[in-house]
Amino acid sequence: MHTFEFLRPPDPAAAIAAAAQSKTAQQGADVRFIGGGTTLIDLMKLNVETPNRVLDINRLPFDKIEPTPDGGLKIGATVRNSDLAYHPTVQRDYSVLTQALLQGASAQIRNMATVGGNLLQRTRCVYFRDTAMACNKREPGSGCPAITGHNRTLAILGASDHCIATNPSDMCVAMAALEATIHIQGSKGTRAVAFGDFHLLPGDTPQRESVLEPGDLITHVTLSPPISGSKHLYLKLRDRASYEFALASAAVVLTIVGGNIQRARIALGGVGTKPWRSPEAEVALTGNAANDATFSKAAEAALRDAKPQTENRFKVELAKRCLIHALRTAAAS
Ligand SMILES: Cc1cc2nc3c(=O)[nH]c(=O)nc-3n(C[C@H](O)[C@H](O)[C@H](O)COP(=O)(O)OP(=O)(O)OC[C@H]3O[C@@H](n4cnc5c(N)ncnc54)[C@H](O)[C@@H]3O)c2cc1C
Ligand code: SF4
């Protein structure tokens, strides 16, 4: 691993000022914040990330989970994944988030991993993590060997000719279904970004994964007030039962009245280049009977634009079955 400076900025303003000196907040950043380090340190050991300065944000005042005045929830960026998963309000009112968090990584990693770091975790594409290989995300313009190579775990939704990498986060899929808002403090002030606008599609700039600019610090995430009587479910399908990333997953938040679906929020994981909200599935569900026929139509709609690669055609059917099973289980709960 290359040498770097490790700094503990005393307050958010100092952290932002130091990070604003970076040329980019995306791949190749020369200054990086560190939360739990479970993504960043791994990638630094592999020389995929080579920041000259690492700014420890763990002592900044972003470690609280608090109610908001409107009845929602404010989650600090350095809150650990475990603390969020087991928070009583999250377990009671936003259980899709608890379920998604607890199906991610391992207990040890969840005890370290922060909310801000999870939002920005990087793809597990093997070429991205191997500096001996070409990779447009790591080195723009070098090519994408995954398109003709090992792509079994990669994306079938949102891919481009330049990158087909999957976003690997479980937490983000639940947050997409919960329509979370991400709050950012930067050198030009504060701003709030709707969850669906935070991550970027690869297009022809796969090295850009989010809207963050140099100096931008995620301070917290907010969730809207819970919908009374809503049913929450996160289903994750993977090669082994624990400590493995999703091949396909579904986050489902449903309100069902008298057997009819009044409101549906649906997101998919393991299949998209970003956490994949599916408005198509939501339209197919809303106003219709909560039964298998409706669930199948929603799954067809969600995967209609899927473009499988050489090794991952199976994901199209897997993702459909994952969503149908999640909907059926949620509706019956
Ligand atoms: C073996 C293994 C298995 C895993 N399995 C899963 C899994 O099944 N499902 C899953 O979802 N995840 C899994 N993960 C990934 C894990 O969830 C992430 O590594 C973790 O959430 C990252 O959080 P962190 O705080 O450690 O991030 P860090 O490594 O500290 O940071 C990650 C990135 O975010 C940036 N950053 C951190 N905080 C902020 C902030 N507040 N503002 C701006 N930028 C910030 C950092 O600069 C860095 O670029 C696994 C990881 C490992 C190592
Ligand atoms: S899929 Fe993306 S991350 Fe993987 S090799 Fe291609 S460009 Fe790199």
mmCIF file of C-alpha atoms and ligand atoms in Angstrom:
data_model
loop_
_atom_site.group_PDB
_atom_site.id
_atom_site.type_symbol
_atom_site.label_atom_id
_atom_site.label_comp_id
_atom_site.label_asym_id
_atom_site.label_seq_id
_atom_site.Cartn_x
_atom_site.Cartn_y
_atom_site.Cartn_z
ATOM 1 C CA MET A 1 0.000 0.000 0.000
ATOM 2 C CA HIS A 2 1.335 3.463 -0.839
ATOM 3 C CA THR A 3 2.029 6.011 1.914
ATOM 4 C CA PHE A 4 -0.584 8.567 2.885
ATOM 5 C CA GLU A 5 -1.323 11.153 5.552
ATOM 6 C CA PHE A 6 -4.006 10.261 8.124
ATOM 7 C CA LEU A 7 -5.766 13.317 9.574
ATOM 8 C CA ARG A 8 -8.525 13.924 12.128
ATOM 9 C CA PRO A 9 -10.255 17.198 11.219
ATOM 10 C CA PRO A 10 -11.674 18.806 14.391
ATOM 11 C CA ASP A 11 -14.993 19.821 12.843
ATOM 12 C CA PRO A 12 -17.027 19.423 9.633
ATOM 13 C CA ALA A 13 -15.800 22.750 8.201
ATOM 14 C CA ALA A 14 -12.162 21.642 8.500
ATOM 15 C CA ALA A 15 -12.975 18.250 6.950
ATOM 16 C CA ILE A 16 -14.769 19.887 4.022
ATOM 17 C CA ALA A 17 -12.006 22.460 3.452
ATOM 18 C CA ALA A 18 -9.366 19.715 3.377
ATOM 19 C CA ALA A 19 -11.396 17.465 1.044
ATOM 20 C CA ALA A 20 -12.204 20.376 -1.281
ATOM 21 C CA GLN A 21 -8.522 20.410 -2.281
ATOM 22 C CA SER A 22 -8.998 17.044 -4.012
ATOM 23 C CA LYS A 23 -9.115 17.065 -7.828
ATOM 24 C CA THR A 24 -12.170 14.809 -7.751
ATOM 25 C CA ALA A 25 -14.549 13.157 -5.291
ATOM 26 C CA GLN A 26 -14.847 10.172 -7.624
ATOM 27 C CA GLN A 27 -12.431 7.415 -8.704
ATOM 28 C CA GLY A 28 -8.846 8.682 -8.356
ATOM 29 C CA ALA A 29 -9.611 11.076 -5.472
ATOM 30 C CA ASP A 30 -6.418 12.280 -3.795
ATOM 31 C CA VAL A 31 -8.280 13.062 -0.543
ATOM 32 C CA ARG A 32 -10.798 10.632 0.975
ATOM 33 C CA PHE A 33 -12.991 10.649 4.059
ATOM 34 C CA ILE A 34 -12.938 7.435 6.030
ATOM 35 C CA GLY A 35 -15.887 5.995 7.954
ATOM 36 C CA GLY A 36 -15.540 2.318 8.882
ATOM 37 C CA GLY A 37 -12.865 1.823 6.210
ATOM 38 C CA THR A 38 -14.293 -1.550 5.142
ATOM 39 C CA THR A 39 -14.431 -0.437 1.499
ATOM 40 C CA LEU A 40 -11.681 2.177 1.385
ATOM 41 C CA ILE A 41 -8.878 0.291 3.150
ATOM 42 C CA ASP A 42 -9.548 -2.855 1.081
ATOM 43 C CA LEU A 43 -9.216 -0.822 -2.114
ATOM 44 C CA MET A 44 -6.119 1.007 -0.849
ATOM 45 C CA LYS A 45 -4.435 -2.336 -0.153
ATOM 46 C CA LEU A 46 -5.174 -3.278 -3.772
ATOM 47 C CA ASN A 47 -3.909 0.116 -5.053
ATOM 48 C CA VAL A 48 -7.311 0.720 -6.626
ATOM 49 C CA GLU A 49 -7.682 3.765 -4.358
ATOM 50 C CA THR A 50 -4.510 5.783 -3.746
ATOM 51 C CA PRO A 51 -5.433 8.900 -1.746
ATOM 52 C CA ASN A 52 -2.578 11.027 -0.408
ATOM 53 C CA ARG A 53 -4.721 12.129 2.507
ATOM 54 C CA VAL A 54 -7.320 10.193 4.476
ATOM 55 C CA LEU A 55 -9.633 12.251 6.702
ATOM 56 C CA ASP A 56 -11.134 10.427 9.677
ATOM 57 C CA ILE A 57 -14.711 11.689 10.159
ATOM 58 C CA ASN A 58 -15.622 9.361 13.023
ATOM 59 C CA ARG A 59 -15.331 12.048 15.699
ATOM 60 C CA LEU A 60 -17.583 14.500 13.873
ATOM 61 C CA PRO A 61 -21.097 14.884 15.321
ATOM 62 C CA PHE A 62 -22.903 12.585 12.876
ATOM 63 C CA ASP A 63 -23.429 9.485 15.008
ATOM 64 C CA LYS A 64 -27.064 9.984 16.122
ATOM 65 C CA ILE A 65 -30.411 8.549 15.061
ATOM 66 C CA GLU A 66 -33.108 11.088 15.939
ATOM 67 C CA PRO A 67 -36.778 11.750 15.154
ATOM 68 C CA THR A 68 -37.460 14.680 12.810
ATOM 69 C CA PRO A 69 -40.137 17.283 13.658
ATOM 70 C CA ASP A 70 -42.419 15.905 10.907
ATOM 71 C CA GLY A 71 -42.377 12.385 12.385
ATOM 72 C CA GLY A 72 -39.630 10.990 10.167
ATOM 73 C CA LEU A 73 -36.114 9.881 11.078
ATOM 74 C CA LYS A 74 -32.673 11.520 10.806
ATOM 75 C CA ILE A 75 -29.760 9.098 10.552
ATOM 76 C CA GLY A 76 -26.211 10.469 10.976
ATOM 77 C CA ALA A 77 -23.612 9.538 8.367
ATOM 78 C CA THR A 78 -21.281 7.825 10.854
ATOM 79 C CA VAL A 79 -24.013 5.683 12.445
ATOM 80 C CA ARG A 80 -22.833 2.068 12.231
ATOM 81 C CA ASN A 81 -24.844 -0.348 10.112
ATOM 82 C CA SER A 82 -25.494 -2.551 13.193
ATOM 83 C CA ASP A 83 -26.733 0.357 15.316
ATOM 84 C CA LEU A 84 -29.096 1.394 12.535
ATOM 85 C CA ALA A 85 -30.394 -2.135 11.990
ATOM 86 C CA TYR A 86 -31.178 -2.665 15.680
ATOM 87 C CA HIS A 87 -32.575 0.798 16.421
ATOM 88 C CA PRO A 88 -36.109 0.240 17.803
ATOM 89 C CA THR A 89 -37.723 2.871 15.545
ATOM 90 C CA VAL A 90 -36.107 1.375 12.461
ATOM 91 C CA GLN A 91 -37.117 -2.143 13.472
ATOM 92 C CA ARG A 92 -40.706 -1.018 14.069
ATOM 93 C CA ASP A 93 -41.352 1.571 11.326
ATOM 94 C CA TYR A 94 -38.803 0.911 8.583
ATOM 95 C CA SER A 95 -38.203 -2.800 8.928
ATOM 96 C CA VAL A 96 -37.222 -3.215 5.260
ATOM 97 C CA LEU A 97 -34.072 -1.287 6.228
ATOM 98 C CA THR A 98 -33.331 -3.511 9.224
ATOM 99 C CA GLN A 99 -33.820 -6.611 7.084
ATOM 100 C CA ALA A 100 -31.557 -5.318 4.298
ATOM 101 C CA LEU A 101 -28.786 -4.260 6.674
ATOM 102 C CA LEU A 102 -28.772 -7.573 8.514
ATOM 103 C CA GLN A 103 -28.435 -9.498 5.274
ATOM 104 C CA GLY A 104 -25.315 -7.531 4.315
ATOM 105 C CA ALA A 105 -21.714 -8.594 4.956
ATOM 106 C CA SER A 106 -20.985 -10.044 8.420
ATOM 107 C CA ALA A 107 -21.660 -8.897 11.981
ATOM 108 C CA GLN A 108 -18.069 -7.661 12.323
ATOM 109 C CA ILE A 109 -18.231 -5.608 9.142
ATOM 110 C CA ARG A 110 -21.668 -4.200 10.061
ATOM 111 C CA ASN A 111 -20.220 -3.097 13.405
ATOM 112 C CA MET A 112 -17.616 -1.001 11.543
ATOM 113 C CA ALA A 113 -19.476 0.084 8.388
ATOM 114 C CA THR A 114 -21.126 3.501 8.428
ATOM 115 C CA VAL A 115 -24.199 4.792 6.635
ATOM 116 C CA GLY A 116 -22.140 7.289 4.574
ATOM 117 C CA GLY A 117 -19.630 4.603 3.592
ATOM 118 C CA ASN A 118 -22.343 2.137 2.654
ATOM 119 C CA LEU A 119 -23.935 4.716 0.339
ATOM 120 C CA LEU A 120 -20.569 4.932 -1.448
ATOM 121 C CA GLN A 121 -19.393 1.319 -1.378
ATOM 122 C CA ARG A 122 -17.812 0.263 -4.661
ATOM 123 C CA THR A 123 -18.605 -2.486 -7.120
ATOM 124 C CA ARG A 124 -17.231 -5.987 -6.594
ATOM 125 C CA CYS A 125 -16.461 -6.398 -10.340
ATOM 126 C CA VAL A 126 -13.246 -8.444 -10.331
ATOM 127 C CA TYR A 127 -11.604 -6.359 -13.050
ATOM 128 C CA PHE A 128 -12.171 -3.144 -11.098
ATOM 129 C CA ARG A 129 -10.328 -4.611 -8.123
ATOM 130 C CA ASP A 130 -7.333 -5.885 -10.148
ATOM 131 C CA THR A 131 -4.937 -3.168 -11.327
ATOM 132 C CA ALA A 132 -3.359 -5.598 -13.818
ATOM 133 C CA MET A 133 -6.609 -5.497 -15.823
ATOM 134 C CA ALA A 134 -8.203 -2.796 -17.946
ATOM 135 C CA CYS A 135 -11.302 -1.165 -16.445
ATOM 136 C CA ASN A 136 -13.090 1.995 -17.585
ATOM 137 C CA LYS A 137 -14.281 2.724 -14.063
ATOM 138 C CA ARG A 138 -10.750 2.642 -12.632
ATOM 139 C CA GLU A 139 -8.934 4.005 -15.691
ATOM 140 C CA PRO A 140 -11.308 5.799 -18.053
ATOM 141 C CA GLY A 141 -10.840 4.790 -21.674
ATOM 142 C CA SER A 142 -8.951 1.555 -20.922
ATOM 143 C CA GLY A 143 -11.875 -0.730 -21.821
ATOM 144 C CA CYS A 144 -14.333 -3.057 -20.121
ATOM 145 C CA PRO A 145 -13.147 -6.677 -20.152
ATOM 146 C CA ALA A 146 -16.241 -7.731 -18.178
ATOM 147 C CA ILE A 147 -18.499 -7.344 -21.213
ATOM 148 C CA THR A 148 -16.872 -10.348 -22.890
ATOM 149 C CA GLY A 149 -15.392 -11.856 -19.718
ATOM 150 C CA HIS A 150 -16.546 -12.774 -16.222
ATOM 151 C CA ASN A 151 -19.910 -11.072 -15.836
ATOM 152 C CA ARG A 152 -22.050 -13.622 -13.988
ATOM 153 C CA THR A 153 -22.582 -11.279 -11.032
ATOM 154 C CA LEU A 154 -22.803 -8.047 -13.010
ATOM 155 C CA ALA A 155 -25.711 -5.818 -13.982
ATOM 156 C CA ILE A 156 -28.622 -6.446 -16.320
ATOM 157 C CA LEU A 157 -30.280 -3.053 -15.761
ATOM 158 C CA GLY A 158 -28.749 0.371 -16.368
ATOM 159 C CA ALA A 159 -25.553 -0.921 -18.020
ATOM 160 C CA SER A 160 -23.757 0.910 -20.834
ATOM 161 C CA ASP A 161 -21.197 -0.064 -23.482
ATOM 162 C CA HIS A 162 -18.561 1.286 -21.100
ATOM 163 C CA CYS A 163 -19.447 -0.448 -17.807
ATOM 164 C CA ILE A 164 -21.801 -3.169 -16.594
ATOM 165 C CA ALA A 165 -20.798 -3.171 -12.914
ATOM 166 C CA THR A 166 -23.428 -3.904 -10.270
ATOM 167 C CA ASN A 167 -23.999 -1.658 -7.277
ATOM 168 C CA PRO A 168 -23.517 -4.177 -4.445
ATOM 169 C CA SER A 169 -25.274 -2.460 -1.512
ATOM 170 C CA ASP A 170 -28.215 -4.022 0.327
ATOM 171 C CA MET A 171 -28.885 -0.961 2.504
ATOM 172 C CA CYS A 172 -29.233 1.242 -0.567
ATOM 173 C CA VAL A 173 -31.979 -0.951 -2.039
ATOM 174 C CA ALA A 174 -34.079 -0.478 1.096
ATOM 175 C CA MET A 175 -33.339 3.248 1.133
ATOM 176 C CA ALA A 176 -34.427 3.504 -2.507
ATOM 177 C CA ALA A 177 -37.777 1.887 -1.627
ATOM 178 C CA LEU A 178 -38.096 4.195 1.398
ATOM 179 C CA GLU A 179 -37.376 7.237 -0.810
ATOM 180 C CA ALA A 180 -34.683 8.459 1.565
ATOM 181 C CA THR A 181 -33.066 11.882 1.217
ATOM 182 C CA ILE A 182 -29.289 12.320 1.408
ATOM 183 C CA HIS A 183 -27.992 15.501 3.065
ATOM 184 C CA ILE A 184 -24.650 16.894 1.953
ATOM 185 C CA GLN A 185 -22.506 19.695 3.295
ATOM 186 C CA GLY A 186 -19.914 21.064 0.864
ATOM 187 C CA SER A 187 -17.764 24.090 0.264
ATOM 188 C CA LYS A 188 -20.749 25.854 -1.370
ATOM 189 C CA GLY A 189 -23.217 25.098 1.459
ATOM 190 C CA THR A 190 -25.701 22.335 2.208
ATOM 191 C CA ARG A 191 -28.049 20.492 -0.108
ATOM 192 C CA ALA A 192 -30.515 17.606 0.005
ATOM 193 C CA VAL A 193 -30.566 15.018 -2.769
ATOM 194 C CA ALA A 194 -33.412 12.573 -3.385
ATOM 195 C CA PHE A 195 -32.096 9.015 -3.110
ATOM 196 C CA GLY A 196 -32.888 8.221 -6.743
ATOM 197 C CA ASP A 197 -30.772 11.166 -7.928
ATOM 198 C CA PHE A 198 -27.701 10.428 -5.803
ATOM 199 C CA HIS A 199 -26.131 7.510 -7.707
ATOM 200 C CA LEU A 200 -25.340 7.953 -11.405
ATOM 201 C CA LEU A 201 -25.744 5.508 -14.274
ATOM 202 C CA PRO A 202 -22.383 4.580 -15.841
ATOM 203 C CA GLY A 203 -23.088 6.004 -19.322
ATOM 204 C CA ASP A 204 -19.747 6.974 -20.838
ATOM 205 C CA THR A 205 -18.315 8.145 -17.472
ATOM 206 C CA PRO A 206 -18.406 5.041 -15.231
ATOM 207 C CA GLN A 207 -15.727 6.584 -13.003
ATOM 208 C CA ARG A 208 -18.424 9.022 -11.782
ATOM 209 C CA GLU A 209 -20.709 7.093 -9.429
ATOM 210 C CA SER A 210 -22.508 9.817 -7.492
ATOM 211 C CA VAL A 211 -23.298 13.529 -7.561
ATOM 212 C CA LEU A 212 -20.559 14.281 -5.002
ATOM 213 C CA GLU A 213 -18.026 17.026 -5.770
ATOM 214 C CA PRO A 214 -14.670 17.609 -4.007
ATOM 215 C CA GLY A 215 -15.296 18.617 -0.385
ATOM 216 C CA ASP A 216 -18.817 17.167 -0.245
ATOM 217 C CA LEU A 217 -19.427 15.430 3.062
ATOM 218 C CA ILE A 218 -22.568 13.356 3.602
ATOM 219 C CA THR A 219 -23.842 14.483 6.996
ATOM 220 C CA HIS A 220 -27.051 12.476 7.362
ATOM 221 C CA VAL A 221 -29.942 10.701 5.671
ATOM 222 C CA THR A 222 -33.600 11.382 6.388
ATOM 223 C CA LEU A 223 -36.589 9.090 6.045
ATOM 224 C CA SER A 224 -40.148 10.378 5.635
ATOM 225 C CA PRO A 225 -42.704 9.571 8.353
ATOM 226 C CA PRO A 226 -43.696 5.899 8.183
ATOM 227 C CA ILE A 227 -46.873 4.907 6.362
ATOM 228 C CA SER A 228 -49.188 3.395 8.930
ATOM 229 C CA GLY A 229 -50.005 -0.260 8.265
ATOM 230 C CA SER A 230 -47.433 -0.644 5.467
ATOM 231 C CA LYS A 231 -45.840 -4.045 4.941
ATOM 232 C CA HIS A 232 -42.061 -4.220 4.560
ATOM 233 C CA LEU A 233 -39.929 -6.973 3.116
ATOM 234 C CA TYR A 234 -36.337 -7.394 1.885
ATOM 235 C CA LEU A 235 -35.490 -10.625 0.116
ATOM 236 C CA LYS A 236 -31.919 -11.374 -0.921
ATOM 237 C CA LEU A 237 -30.891 -14.285 -3.158
ATOM 238 C CA ARG A 238 -27.201 -15.187 -3.264
ATOM 239 C CA ASP A 239 -24.789 -18.063 -3.837
ATOM 240 C CA ARG A 240 -24.561 -18.899 -0.122
ATOM 241 C CA ALA A 241 -26.700 -18.021 2.868
ATOM 242 C CA SER A 242 -24.415 -15.478 4.528
ATOM 243 C CA TYR A 243 -21.432 -13.210 3.902
ATOM 244 C CA GLU A 244 -22.214 -12.924 0.198
ATOM 245 C CA PHE A 245 -23.456 -10.197 -2.126
ATOM 246 C CA ALA A 246 -26.871 -10.389 -3.808
ATOM 247 C CA LEU A 247 -27.367 -11.995 -7.191
ATOM 248 C CA ALA A 248 -30.854 -10.507 -6.990
ATOM 249 C CA SER A 249 -32.739 -8.813 -4.185
ATOM 250 C CA ALA A 250 -36.009 -6.965 -3.734
ATOM 251 C CA ALA A 251 -37.150 -4.317 -1.268
ATOM 252 C CA VAL A 252 -40.906 -4.041 -1.038
ATOM 253 C CA VAL A 253 -43.036 -1.510 0.867
ATOM 254 C CA LEU A 254 -46.748 -2.090 0.330
ATOM 255 C CA THR A 255 -49.984 -0.648 1.654
ATOM 256 C CA ILE A 256 -52.876 -3.036 1.091
ATOM 257 C CA VAL A 257 -56.470 -2.140 1.894
ATOM 258 C CA GLY A 258 -59.294 -4.645 1.439
ATOM 259 C CA GLY A 259 -57.087 -6.905 -0.697
ATOM 260 C CA ASN A 260 -56.118 -4.053 -3.041
ATOM 261 C CA ILE A 261 -52.690 -2.474 -3.283
ATOM 262 C CA GLN A 262 -53.048 1.198 -2.438
ATOM 263 C CA ARG A 263 -49.363 2.134 -2.493
ATOM 264 C CA ALA A 264 -46.215 0.301 -3.599
ATOM 265 C CA ARG A 265 -42.543 1.202 -3.451
ATOM 266 C CA ILE A 266 -40.243 -1.316 -5.110
ATOM 267 C CA ALA A 267 -36.475 -1.478 -5.519
ATOM 268 C CA LEU A 268 -34.170 -4.216 -6.783
ATOM 269 C CA GLY A 269 -30.589 -5.059 -5.831
ATOM 270 C CA GLY A 270 -27.861 -7.186 -7.411
ATOM 271 C CA VAL A 271 -29.132 -6.473 -10.915
ATOM 272 C CA GLY A 272 -28.643 -2.735 -11.485
ATOM 273 C CA THR A 273 -25.680 -0.444 -12.015
ATOM 274 C CA LYS A 274 -27.233 1.640 -9.230
ATOM 275 C CA PRO A 275 -29.755 0.749 -6.494
ATOM 276 C CA TRP A 276 -32.695 0.063 -8.803
ATOM 277 C CA ARG A 277 -36.032 1.657 -8.009
ATOM 278 C CA SER A 278 -38.741 0.270 -10.280
ATOM 279 C CA PRO A 279 -41.518 2.774 -11.054
ATOM 280 C CA GLU A 280 -42.715 0.276 -13.698
ATOM 281 C CA ALA A 281 -43.424 -2.350 -11.024
ATOM 282 C CA GLU A 282 -45.043 0.257 -8.774
ATOM 283 C CA VAL A 283 -47.475 1.282 -11.551
ATOM 284 C CA ALA A 284 -48.320 -2.375 -12.268
ATOM 285 C CA LEU A 285 -49.123 -2.959 -8.591
ATOM 286 C CA THR A 286 -50.964 0.206 -7.583
ATOM 287 C CA GLY A 287 -54.756 -0.053 -7.593
ATOM 288 C CA ASN A 288 -54.732 -3.772 -8.336
ATOM 289 C CA ALA A 289 -55.577 -6.886 -6.338
ATOM 290 C CA ALA A 290 -52.750 -8.215 -4.180
ATOM 291 C CA ASN A 291 -52.510 -11.574 -5.916
ATOM 292 C CA ASP A 292 -50.059 -13.651 -7.954
ATOM 293 C CA ALA A 293 -51.366 -12.369 -11.286
ATOM 294 C CA THR A 294 -50.612 -8.780 -10.279
ATOM 295 C CA PHE A 295 -47.238 -9.713 -8.777
ATOM 296 C CA SER A 296 -46.212 -11.476 -12.010
ATOM 297 C CA LYS A 297 -47.168 -8.426 -14.087
ATOM 298 C CA ALA A 298 -45.106 -6.234 -11.773
ATOM 299 C CA ALA A 299 -42.080 -8.528 -12.114
ATOM 300 C CA GLU A 300 -42.400 -8.581 -15.905
ATOM 301 C CA ALA A 301 -42.597 -4.785 -15.921
ATOM 302 C CA ALA A 302 -39.577 -4.425 -13.626
ATOM 303 C CA LEU A 303 -37.352 -6.584 -15.839
ATOM 304 C CA ARG A 304 -38.753 -5.528 -19.240
ATOM 305 C CA ASP A 305 -35.624 -3.512 -20.105
ATOM 306 C CA ALA A 306 -33.139 -6.077 -18.794
ATOM 307 C CA LYS A 307 -30.095 -6.610 -21.026
ATOM 308 C CA PRO A 308 -28.270 -9.714 -19.844
ATOM 309 C CA GLN A 309 -24.614 -10.375 -20.636
ATOM 310 C CA THR A 310 -22.942 -13.634 -21.690
ATOM 311 C CA GLU A 311 -22.964 -15.230 -18.210
ATOM 312 C CA ASN A 312 -25.879 -13.630 -16.377
ATOM 313 C CA ARG A 313 -29.016 -14.360 -18.382
ATOM 314 C CA PHE A 314 -30.239 -16.388 -15.376
ATOM 315 C CA LYS A 315 -30.547 -13.145 -13.402
ATOM 316 C CA VAL A 316 -33.579 -12.012 -15.413
ATOM 317 C CA GLU A 317 -35.718 -14.939 -14.208
ATOM 318 C CA LEU A 318 -34.085 -14.930 -10.764
ATOM 319 C CA ALA A 319 -34.926 -11.250 -10.234
ATOM 320 C CA LYS A 320 -38.529 -11.788 -11.354
ATOM 321 C CA ARG A 321 -38.986 -14.705 -8.963
ATOM 322 C CA CYS A 322 -37.286 -12.758 -6.198
ATOM 323 C CA LEU A 323 -39.715 -9.861 -6.596
ATOM 324 C CA ILE A 324 -42.775 -12.114 -6.874
ATOM 325 C CA HIS A 325 -41.799 -14.034 -3.751
ATOM 326 C CA ALA A 326 -41.091 -10.818 -1.842
ATOM 327 C CA LEU A 327 -44.473 -9.369 -2.840
ATOM 328 C CA ARG A 328 -46.327 -12.569 -1.961
ATOM 329 C CA THR A 329 -44.613 -12.842 1.409
ATOM 330 C CA ALA A 330 -45.146 -9.165 2.245
ATOM 331 C CA ALA A 331 -48.813 -9.302 1.250
ATOM 332 C CA ALA A 332 -49.389 -12.365 3.442
ATOM 333 C CA SER A 333 -47.640 -10.846 6.476
HETATM 334 C C1 LIG B 1 -16.014 -9.135 2.937
HETATM 335 C C2 LIG B 1 -17.088 -8.106 2.718
HETATM 336 C C3 LIG B 1 -18.391 -8.501 2.489
HETATM 337 C C4 LIG B 1 -19.387 -7.544 2.276
HETATM 338 N N1 LIG B 1 -20.670 -7.950 2.033
HETATM 339 C C5 LIG B 1 -21.638 -7.021 1.816
HETATM 340 C C6 LIG B 1 -22.981 -7.384 1.542
HETATM 341 O O1 LIG B 1 -23.339 -8.573 1.496
HETATM 342 N N2 LIG B 1 -23.889 -6.405 1.320
HETATM 343 C C7 LIG B 1 -23.536 -5.097 1.379
HETATM 344 O O2 LIG B 1 -24.404 -4.242 1.184
HETATM 345 N N3 LIG B 1 -22.282 -4.708 1.630
HETATM 346 C C8 LIG B 1 -21.333 -5.631 1.851
HETATM 347 N N4 LIG B 1 -20.053 -5.238 2.089
HETATM 348 C C9 LIG B 1 -19.703 -3.837 1.937
HETATM 349 C C10 LIG B 1 -19.882 -3.040 3.191
HETATM 350 O O3 LIG B 1 -21.250 -2.875 3.466
HETATM 351 C C11 LIG B 1 -19.221 -1.686 2.947
HETATM 352 O O4 LIG B 1 -17.823 -1.903 2.850
HETATM 353 C C12 LIG B 1 -19.521 -0.682 4.018
HETATM 354 O O5 LIG B 1 -20.900 -0.400 4.097
HETATM 355 C C13 LIG B 1 -18.768 0.622 3.742
HETATM 356 O O6 LIG B 1 -18.906 1.467 4.862
HETATM 357 P P1 LIG B 1 -17.612 2.068 5.554
HETATM 358 O O7 LIG B 1 -18.066 3.048 6.570
HETATM 359 O O8 LIG B 1 -16.695 1.014 6.024
HETATM 360 O O9 LIG B 1 -16.991 2.845 4.296
HETATM 361 P P2 LIG B 1 -15.525 3.447 4.075
HETATM 362 O O10 LIG B 1 -14.633 2.377 3.565
HETATM 363 O O11 LIG B 1 -15.081 4.203 5.282
HETATM 364 O O12 LIG B 1 -15.836 4.482 2.931
HETATM 365 C C14 LIG B 1 -16.327 4.080 1.670
HETATM 366 C C15 LIG B 1 -16.316 5.303 0.747
HETATM 367 O O13 LIG B 1 -17.241 6.262 1.230
HETATM 368 C C16 LIG B 1 -16.604 7.518 1.442
HETATM 369 N N5 LIG B 1 -17.273 8.111 2.616
HETATM 370 C C17 LIG B 1 -17.490 7.505 3.807
HETATM 371 N N6 LIG B 1 -18.251 8.293 4.591
HETATM 372 C C18 LIG B 1 -18.513 9.410 3.886
HETATM 373 C C19 LIG B 1 -19.241 10.616 4.155
HETATM 374 N N7 LIG B 1 -19.874 10.794 5.300
HETATM 375 N N8 LIG B 1 -19.305 11.561 3.175
HETATM 376 C C20 LIG B 1 -18.683 11.384 1.984
HETATM 377 N N9 LIG B 1 -17.964 10.288 1.693
HETATM 378 C C21 LIG B 1 -17.884 9.315 2.616
HETATM 379 C C22 LIG B 1 -15.145 7.191 1.656
HETATM 380 O O14 LIG B 1 -14.309 8.284 1.318
HETATM 381 C C23 LIG B 1 -14.970 6.014 0.719
HETATM 382 O O15 LIG B 1 -14.744 6.482 -0.595
HETATM 383 C C24 LIG B 1 -19.048 -6.167 2.324
HETATM 384 C C25 LIG B 1 -17.733 -5.768 2.587
HETATM 385 C C26 LIG B 1 -16.753 -6.714 2.785
HETATM 386 C C27 LIG B 1 -15.348 -6.255 3.059
HETATM 387 S S1 SF4 B 2 -17.919 -3.610 -15.629
HETATM 388 FE FE1 SF4 B 2 -17.221 -1.568 -15.045
HETATM 389 S S2 SF4 B 2 -16.010 -1.981 -13.222
HETATM 390 FE FE2 SF4 B 2 -16.147 -3.928 -14.341
HETATM 391 S S3 SF4 B 2 -14.424 -3.979 -15.818
HETATM 392 FE FE3 SF4 B 2 -16.113 -3.057 -16.862
HETATM 393 S S4 SF4 B 2 -15.751 -0.870 -16.566
HETATM 394 FE FE4 SF4 B 2 -14.593 -1.909 -14.980
#
